[in-house]
Amino acid sequence: MSNVIEIASVTKRFGRQTAVENVSLDVPRGVVFALLGENGAGKTTLVRMLLGLLELSAGQIKTLGLDSNRQGLAIRRRVGYLSERPTLYDWMTAAEIGWFTAGFYPDGFEFQFRKLVEQFSVPLDRKLSQMSKGMRAKVALSLAMAHRPELLVLDEPTSGLDTLVRREFLESMVDIAAEGRTVLLSSHQINEVERVADIVAIMRAGRVLLVERLDELKSRTRELTITVAENSFSPPPVAGEVVRSRRRTRQWQLLIRGADDEQLSTLGSQQGIVAVESRTPTLEEIFVAYMQAGPSTVSVATSSEVPGAAYDMNEPQM
Ligand code: ATP
């Protein structure tokens, strides 16, 4: 089995609200897979469904080859899960909570837990109620990792933590993937994700807008600033998908996916074009462009066809 998670046409409704809409994506083994989206995009709902904690309204999810609607318990035994707000028994020490949780897992859990907690420099004999937020987060992560799960699911693992702790967390995720295990990480800390993710999925309003290997996404995406000779309401035609375009008098700023470098290099010599600047955007810029795009988000533009839906015709935004 090369995919640890297979999500096929999944929808989740809460009453009349649709939290996740017709989402399909696969998570291959041995990667750090980041689910990005703003508050309310549907990340937690998707995570809870793939762990069998929420029933699907439609579609199917296979996690580690198991059906999420029917085999949730078996999934959760094999997956390490760190929720957005982990519940920890405050009156216990780190050592006690490790011993207590070990009861639910095969032999070796407690030994591994103590090792992780010590690696994170958290005192085993300190009560959780007397720990800092960062220490508690490290205990929660150690609990999620101590049975050496082949899949680790982390929902906003670094929110509220300071820079050093965040860095430690992220480094441990890269180490896990290097061992051939898989990390699914939900986050809105785009800059951090950029440092560790192999694959990113961008969610907005319950839908997945994009799933791509980060290195490919970055090598195929360009931020173009095109200066045109005459003011125009439509941007110069370019090859690739125009994710977002905006205009400031005679300058167009386009974020293009699937950019064709050869075509871009000849763009500057086209009639009516004064100058073209091209650069690779950061993941954060790509993410923001997706958030700013119109409801239909991406239109495909060929050199003879100009998309309309993704255009933001509002006056100066740059
Ligand atoms: P955040 O980053 O803020 O955690 P998220 O991307 O994880 O956001 P979800 O928590 O999955 O988003 O929420 C998606 C949508 O579903 C939101 O509009 C939320 O209000 C709604 N929702 C989530 N859980 C429930 C529930 N139990 N009942 C009703 N609506 C819900």
XYZ file of N, CA and C in Angstrom, residues 77-254:
534
model
N -5.902 3.136 17.060
C -4.861 2.351 17.733
C -3.537 2.453 17.011
N -3.621 2.620 15.700
C -2.377 2.600 14.907
C -1.840 3.985 14.573
N -2.692 5.000 14.735
C -2.288 6.358 14.354
C -1.921 7.153 15.610
N -0.931 8.025 15.506
C -0.659 8.969 16.585
C -1.412 10.251 16.275
N -2.177 10.761 17.241
C -3.006 11.934 16.951
C -2.804 13.000 18.019
N -2.483 14.173 17.560
C -2.384 15.309 18.475
C -3.451 16.301 18.054
N -4.462 16.472 18.908
C -5.577 17.342 18.523
C -5.210 18.797 18.791
N -6.070 19.680 18.291
C -5.837 21.111 18.442
C -5.751 21.499 19.920
N -6.623 20.902 20.707
C -6.611 21.178 22.148
C -6.554 19.859 22.901
N -5.340 19.299 23.070
C -5.264 17.979 23.713
C -5.722 18.046 25.169
N -6.490 17.052 25.583
C -6.895 17.000 26.987
C -5.890 16.147 27.747
N -5.285 16.746 28.742
C -4.307 16.034 29.562
C -4.789 16.106 31.011
N -4.565 15.034 31.742
C -4.981 15.051 33.159
C -3.994 15.885 33.960
N -4.467 17.037 34.381
C -3.604 18.031 35.012
C -2.967 17.604 36.325
N -3.668 16.714 37.009
C -3.164 16.336 38.336
C -2.026 15.296 38.248
N -1.794 14.780 37.047
C -0.738 13.774 36.893
C 0.602 14.433 36.566
N 1.672 13.721 36.896
C 2.990 14.154 36.422
C 3.160 13.590 35.008
N 4.227 14.040 34.326
C 4.493 13.518 32.978
C 4.679 11.995 33.055
N 5.438 11.553 34.048
C 5.703 10.107 34.177
C 4.391 9.347 34.381
N 3.503 9.905 35.207
C 2.231 9.222 35.502
C 1.335 9.130 34.267
N 1.291 10.211 33.506
C 0.405 10.175 32.325
C 0.970 9.197 31.288
N 2.275 9.073 31.236
C 2.904 8.088 30.348
C 2.550 6.670 30.766
N 2.634 6.422 32.076
C 2.300 5.096 32.621
C 0.818 4.786 32.361
N -0.039 5.778 32.624
C -1.484 5.606 32.447
C -1.831 5.304 30.981
N -1.288 6.083 30.078
C -1.612 5.914 28.650
C -1.043 4.610 28.103
N 0.081 4.175 28.672
C 0.714 2.926 28.212
C -0.249 1.744 28.305
N -1.208 1.841 29.232
C -2.194 0.777 29.413
C -3.029 0.510 28.161
N -3.102 1.498 27.283
C -3.926 1.348 26.073
C -3.122 0.843 24.879
N -1.830 0.729 25.070
C -0.961 0.397 23.925
C -0.083 -0.821 24.221
N 0.493 -1.403 23.186
C 1.375 -2.562 23.397
C 2.626 -2.185 24.217
N 3.349 -3.226 24.663
C 4.570 -3.024 25.454
C 5.534 -2.093 24.734
N 6.300 -1.377 25.496
C 7.322 -0.518 24.899
C 6.899 0.940 24.868
N 5.588 1.178 25.057
C 5.069 2.554 24.979
C 5.724 3.440 26.040
N 5.722 2.951 27.294
C 6.172 3.802 28.396
C 7.662 4.142 28.255
N 8.428 3.137 27.872
C 9.866 3.351 27.681
C 10.099 4.445 26.633
N 9.403 4.310 25.513
C 9.552 5.260 24.409
C 9.069 6.654 24.817
N 7.975 6.696 25.569
C 7.422 7.974 26.026
C 8.450 8.718 26.896
N 9.028 7.978 27.860
C 9.989 8.610 28.766
C 11.198 9.128 27.989
N 11.585 8.341 26.984
C 12.729 8.745 26.163
C 12.435 10.074 25.433
N 11.231 10.148 24.849
C 10.847 11.352 24.101
C 10.765 12.565 25.027
N 10.139 12.366 26.186
C 9.967 13.474 27.127
C 11.343 13.985 27.567
N 12.262 13.059 27.810
C 13.615 13.477 28.206
C 14.327 14.198 27.064
N 14.112 13.699 25.837
C 14.710 14.387 24.681
C 14.212 15.830 24.579
N 12.948 16.018 24.938
C 12.363 17.355 24.881
C 12.703 18.193 26.128
N 13.507 17.593 27.018
C 13.933 18.252 28.269
C 12.758 18.650 29.166
N 11.743 17.816 29.217
C 10.616 18.071 30.120
C 10.820 17.191 31.363
N 10.737 17.787 32.579
C 10.943 16.975 33.785
C 9.808 15.967 33.984
N 10.177 14.701 34.108
C 9.170 13.634 34.218
C 8.350 13.737 35.505
N 8.955 14.342 36.545
C 8.254 14.360 37.833
C 7.426 15.634 38.037
N 7.297 16.451 36.992
C 6.503 17.679 37.164
C 5.044 17.437 36.802
N 4.153 17.994 37.623
C 2.715 17.874 37.342
C 2.361 18.711 36.104
N 1.426 18.202 35.324
C 1.024 18.926 34.105
C 0.479 20.313 34.429
N -0.202 20.421 35.582
C -0.769 21.713 35.974
C 0.326 22.750 36.233
N 1.549 22.265 36.491
C 2.649 23.205 36.783
C 3.583 23.396 35.584
N 3.132 22.936 34.425
C 3.991 23.057 33.239
C 3.602 24.256 32.382
N 4.581 24.756 31.626
C 4.295 25.819 30.655
C 3.531 25.187 29.477
N 2.956 26.063 28.661
C 2.208 25.602 27.483
C 3.089 24.737 26.573
N 4.339 25.199 26.381
C 5.274 24.472 25.513
C 5.580 23.083 26.060
N 5.786 23.004 27.375
C 6.069 21.698 27.998
C 4.892 20.751 27.832
N 3.705 21.285 28.051
C 2.499 20.446 27.908
C 2.371 19.950 26.468
N 2.677 20.844 25.527
C 2.591 20.448 24.107
C 3.585 19.329 23.815
N 4.753 19.408 24.444
C 5.768 18.369 24.222
C 5.320 17.043 24.829
N 4.661 17.108 25.983
C 4.139 15.873 26.590
C 3.072 15.277 25.669
N 2.178 16.141 25.164
C 1.103 15.662 24.284
C 1.690 15.029 23.024
N 2.721 15.655 22.459
C 3.339 15.103 21.248
C 4.027 13.768 21.572
N 4.672 13.689 22.729
C 5.330 12.430 23.129
C 4.297 11.315 23.280
N 3.129 11.655 23.827
C 2.062 10.643 23.974
C 1.596 10.161 22.590
N 1.522 11.107 21.650
C 1.055 10.742 20.303
C 2.089 9.911 19.554
N 3.363 10.077 19.927
C 4.432 9.429 19.159
C 4.975 8.148 19.793
N 4.640 7.904 21.064
C 5.353 6.856 21.816
C 5.083 5.434 21.307
N 3.994 5.210 20.609
C 3.813 3.842 20.083
C 4.392 3.740 18.665
N 5.230 4.688 18.334
C 5.919 4.728 17.036
C 4.931 4.490 15.888
N 3.914 5.353 15.801
C 2.890 5.139 14.775
C 3.440 5.339 13.368
N 2.895 4.575 12.439
C 3.343 4.761 11.047
C 2.726 6.023 10.448
N 1.655 6.507 11.093
C 1.027 7.761 10.660
C 0.795 8.654 11.880
N 1.301 9.866 11.788
C 1.122 10.831 12.869
C 0.270 11.984 12.343
N -0.839 12.266 13.021
C -1.748 13.320 12.568
C -1.725 14.449 13.591
N -1.343 15.622 13.146
C -1.166 16.744 14.066
C -2.028 17.915 13.622
N -2.949 18.320 14.487
C -3.851 19.422 14.148
C -3.319 20.689 14.809
N -2.836 21.608 14.022
C -2.264 22.868 14.531
C -1.293 22.613 15.679
N -0.241 21.821 15.448
C 0.604 21.426 16.577
C 1.419 22.547 17.191
N 1.696 23.594 16.429
C 2.603 24.608 16.969
C 1.911 25.897 17.393
N 0.572 25.949 17.276
C -0.070 27.224 17.597
C 0.103 27.525 19.090
N 0.485 28.732 19.371
C 0.665 29.151 20.750
C 2.027 28.802 21.341
N 2.911 28.213 20.556
C 4.228 27.852 21.096
C 5.276 28.869 20.656
N 6.345 28.970 21.447
C 7.367 29.942 21.052
C 8.291 29.376 19.971
N 9.099 30.233 19.409
C 9.887 29.887 18.213
C 10.750 28.637 18.401
N 11.439 28.550 19.539
C 12.350 27.420 19.720
C 11.602 26.100 19.799
N 10.497 26.109 20.527
C 9.704 24.885 20.667
C 9.116 24.488 19.318
N 8.654 25.479 18.576
C 8.101 25.210 17.238
C 9.151 24.541 16.377
N 10.362 25.081 16.443
C 11.436 24.546 15.605
C 11.710 23.082 15.981
N 11.729 22.792 17.276
C 11.961 21.417 17.732
C 10.874 20.482 17.199
N 9.644 20.967 17.261
C 8.503 20.181 16.784
C 8.671 19.850 15.302
N 8.980 20.894 14.541
C 9.071 20.716 13.093
C 10.221 19.798 12.729
N 11.326 19.932 13.454
C 12.462 19.057 13.160
C 12.104 17.606 13.440
N 11.324 17.381 14.505
C 10.969 15.989 14.802
C 10.054 15.415 13.711
N 9.274 16.271 13.072
C 8.410 15.783 11.977
C 9.225 15.354 10.764
N 10.240 16.137 10.459
C 11.109 15.789 9.328
C 11.808 14.455 9.634
N 12.244 14.272 10.887
C 12.907 13.019 11.266
C 11.969 11.830 11.079
N 10.705 12.021 11.445
C 9.730 10.930 11.331
C 9.554 10.517 9.867
N 9.414 11.519 9.003
C 9.246 11.215 7.574
C 10.501 10.546 7.020
N 11.654 10.959 7.523
C 12.905 10.361 7.050
C 12.969 8.878 7.406
N 12.250 8.478 8.449
C 12.212 7.053 8.835
C 11.193 6.278 8.007
N 10.539 6.934 7.064
C 9.558 6.240 6.215
C 8.156 6.281 6.792
N 8.000 7.019 7.918
C 6.652 7.168 8.469
C 6.036 8.444 7.872
N 4.761 8.671 8.188
C 4.048 9.764 7.521
C 3.509 10.755 8.548
N 3.605 12.021 8.221
C 3.050 13.059 9.097
C 2.005 13.847 8.313
N 0.798 13.898 8.852
C -0.229 14.775 8.283
C -0.405 15.923 9.264
N -0.215 17.124 8.751
C -0.136 18.267 9.633
C -1.127 19.322 9.148
N -1.997 19.771 10.047
C -2.906 20.844 9.643
C -2.394 22.138 10.253
N -2.391 23.192 9.464
C -1.764 24.411 9.985
C -2.209 25.657 9.234
N -2.124 26.796 9.924
C -2.167 28.029 9.148
C -0.874 28.834 9.328
N 0.152 28.168 9.827
C 1.483 28.788 9.938
C 2.249 28.476 8.652
N 1.953 29.244 7.616
C 2.451 28.888 6.287
C 3.984 28.881 6.213
N 4.620 29.860 6.852
C 6.087 29.942 6.756
C 6.755 28.704 7.329
N 6.210 28.206 8.409
C 6.787 27.013 9.029
C 6.595 25.795 8.151
N 5.389 25.689 7.605
C 5.063 24.551 6.748
C 6.023 24.509 5.560
N 6.338 25.667 5.049
C 7.218 25.751 3.888
C 8.574 25.102 4.179
N 8.990 25.138 5.430
C 10.305 24.572 5.764
C 10.288 23.047 5.855
N 9.123 22.467 6.111
C 9.114 21.015 6.381
C 8.263 20.168 5.442
N 7.287 20.762 4.774
C 6.317 19.935 4.038
C 6.877 19.409 2.714
N 6.532 18.171 2.396
C 6.840 17.620 1.076
C 5.678 17.911 0.133
N 4.454 17.774 0.655
C 3.256 17.991 -0.166
C 2.335 18.951 0.585
N 1.724 19.880 -0.147
C 0.758 20.777 0.497
C -0.605 20.652 -0.178
N -1.634 20.769 0.639
C -3.005 20.857 0.118
C -3.571 22.158 0.667
N -4.192 22.941 -0.204
C -4.793 24.196 0.258
C -6.309 24.034 0.273
N -6.902 24.298 1.436
C -8.363 24.194 1.577
C -8.960 25.580 1.746
N -10.128 25.747 1.165
C -10.888 26.965 1.411
C -12.364 26.620 1.376
N -13.079 27.078 2.399
C -14.529 26.864 2.490
C -14.921 25.418 2.187
N -14.197 24.478 2.812
C -14.574 23.073 2.708
C -14.056 22.347 1.481
N -13.435 23.080 0.578
C -12.943 22.451 -0.659
C -11.427 22.451 -0.700
N -10.880 21.459 -1.401
C -9.442 21.440 -1.621
C -9.172 22.116 -2.966
N -8.410 23.189 -2.937
C -8.147 23.949 -4.163
C -6.913 23.443 -4.885
N -6.023 22.823 -4.123
C -4.752 22.433 -4.728
C -4.088 21.362 -3.877
N -3.514 20.362 -4.517
C -2.657 19.389 -3.820
C -1.427 19.228 -4.705
N -0.279 19.508 -4.162
C 0.916 19.410 -5.004
C 2.172 19.266 -4.157
N 3.182 18.627 -4.731
C 4.487 18.574 -4.058
C 4.988 20.008 -3.976
N 5.507 20.385 -2.826
C 5.896 21.776 -2.620
C 6.987 22.222 -3.600
N 7.968 21.342 -3.840
C 9.042 21.753 -4.757
C 8.492 21.970 -6.166
N 7.541 21.112 -6.593
C 6.953 21.290 -7.931
C 6.089 22.550 -7.987
N 5.322 22.741 -6.916
C 4.458 23.922 -6.866
C 5.296 25.185 -7.027
N 6.421 25.218 -6.294
C 7.244 26.422 -6.344
C 7.962 26.566 -7.691
N 8.360 25.429 -8.257
C 9.074 25.568 -9.533
C 8.114 25.882 -10.675
N 6.824 25.616 -10.509
C 5.878 25.848 -11.595
C 5.029 27.102 -11.388
N 5.289 27.840 -10.325
C 4.470 29.019 -10.059
C 5.326 30.288 -10.169
N 4.763 31.292 -10.797
C 5.495 32.551 -10.961
C 4.605 33.726 -10.584
N 5.263 34.699 -10.003
C 4.594 35.984 -9.766
C 5.123 36.922 -10.856
N 4.240 37.338 -11.752
C 4.662 38.196 -12.862
C 4.182 39.624 -12.639
N 5.066 40.567 -12.879
C 4.650 41.970 -12.895
C 4.861 42.452 -14.323
N 3.744 42.735 -14.973
C 3.807 43.098 -16.394
C 3.378 44.562 -16.550
N 4.269 45.346 -17.120
C 3.921 46.743 -17.395
C 3.473 46.838 -18.855
N 2.284 47.386 -19.057
C 1.748 47.476 -20.426
C 1.768 48.932 -20.911
N 1.796 49.061 -22.220
C 1.911 50.405 -22.793
C 0.641 51.219 -22.580
N -0.509 50.534 -22.679
C -1.768 51.257 -22.544
C -2.635 50.622 -21.480
N -3.349 51.484 -20.799
C -4.262 51.018 -19.768
C -5.286 50.046 -20.364
N -5.505 48.908 -19.684
C -6.438 47.936 -20.248
C -7.159 47.216 -19.108
N -8.402 46.812 -19.387
C -9.153 46.120 -18.340
C -8.876 44.626 -18.302
N -8.159 44.140 -19.324
C -7.805 42.714 -19.250
C -6.294 42.575 -19.329
N -5.745 41.623 -18.581
C -4.296 41.462 -18.552
C -3.791 40.841 -19.840
N -2.509 40.988 -20.112
C -1.963 40.357 -21.310
C -2.113 38.843 -21.203
N -2.448 38.156 -22.303
C -2.605 36.703 -22.226
C -1.263 36.025 -21.964
N -1.268 35.103 -21.003
C -0.054 34.335 -20.691
C -0.435 32.863 -20.581
N 0.529 31.980 -20.782
C 0.250 30.542 -20.678
C 0.260 30.144 -19.208
N -0.587 29.191 -18.855
C -0.647 28.721 -17.477
C -1.965 29.125 -16.839
N -2.152 28.673 -15.597
C -3.384 29.015 -14.878
C -3.173 30.334 -14.150
N -4.056 31.282 -14.398
C -3.962 32.550 -13.676
C -4.732 32.377 -12.374
N -3.990 32.246 -11.294
C -4.653 32.031 -9.998
C -5.249 33.330 -9.499
N -4.429 34.404 -9.635
C -4.908 35.704 -9.161
C -4.290 36.797 -10.021
N -5.095 37.765 -10.383
C -4.520 38.888 -11.114
C -5.035 40.173 -10.507
N -4.178 41.171 -10.510
C -4.634 42.484 -10.045
C -3.913 43.562 -10.839
N -4.540 44.716 -10.873
C -4.061 45.748 -11.773
C -3.834 47.045 -11.022
N -2.798 47.714 -11.413
C -2.585 49.076 -10.904
C -2.183 49.914 -12.106
N -3.067 50.747 -12.494
C -2.945 51.529 -13.737
C -2.353 50.679 -14.867
N -1.081 50.878 -15.208
C -0.546 50.144 -16.365
C 0.273 48.919 -15.957
N 0.120 48.521 -14.736
C 0.877 47.356 -14.296
C -0.057 46.234 -13.842
N 0.214 45.031 -14.353
C -0.566 43.862 -13.936
C 0.318 42.957 -13.095
N -0.264 42.445 -12.025
C 0.467 41.489 -11.210
C -0.308 40.176 -11.264
N 0.321 39.148 -11.834
C -0.361 37.864 -12.027
C 0.366 36.762 -11.289
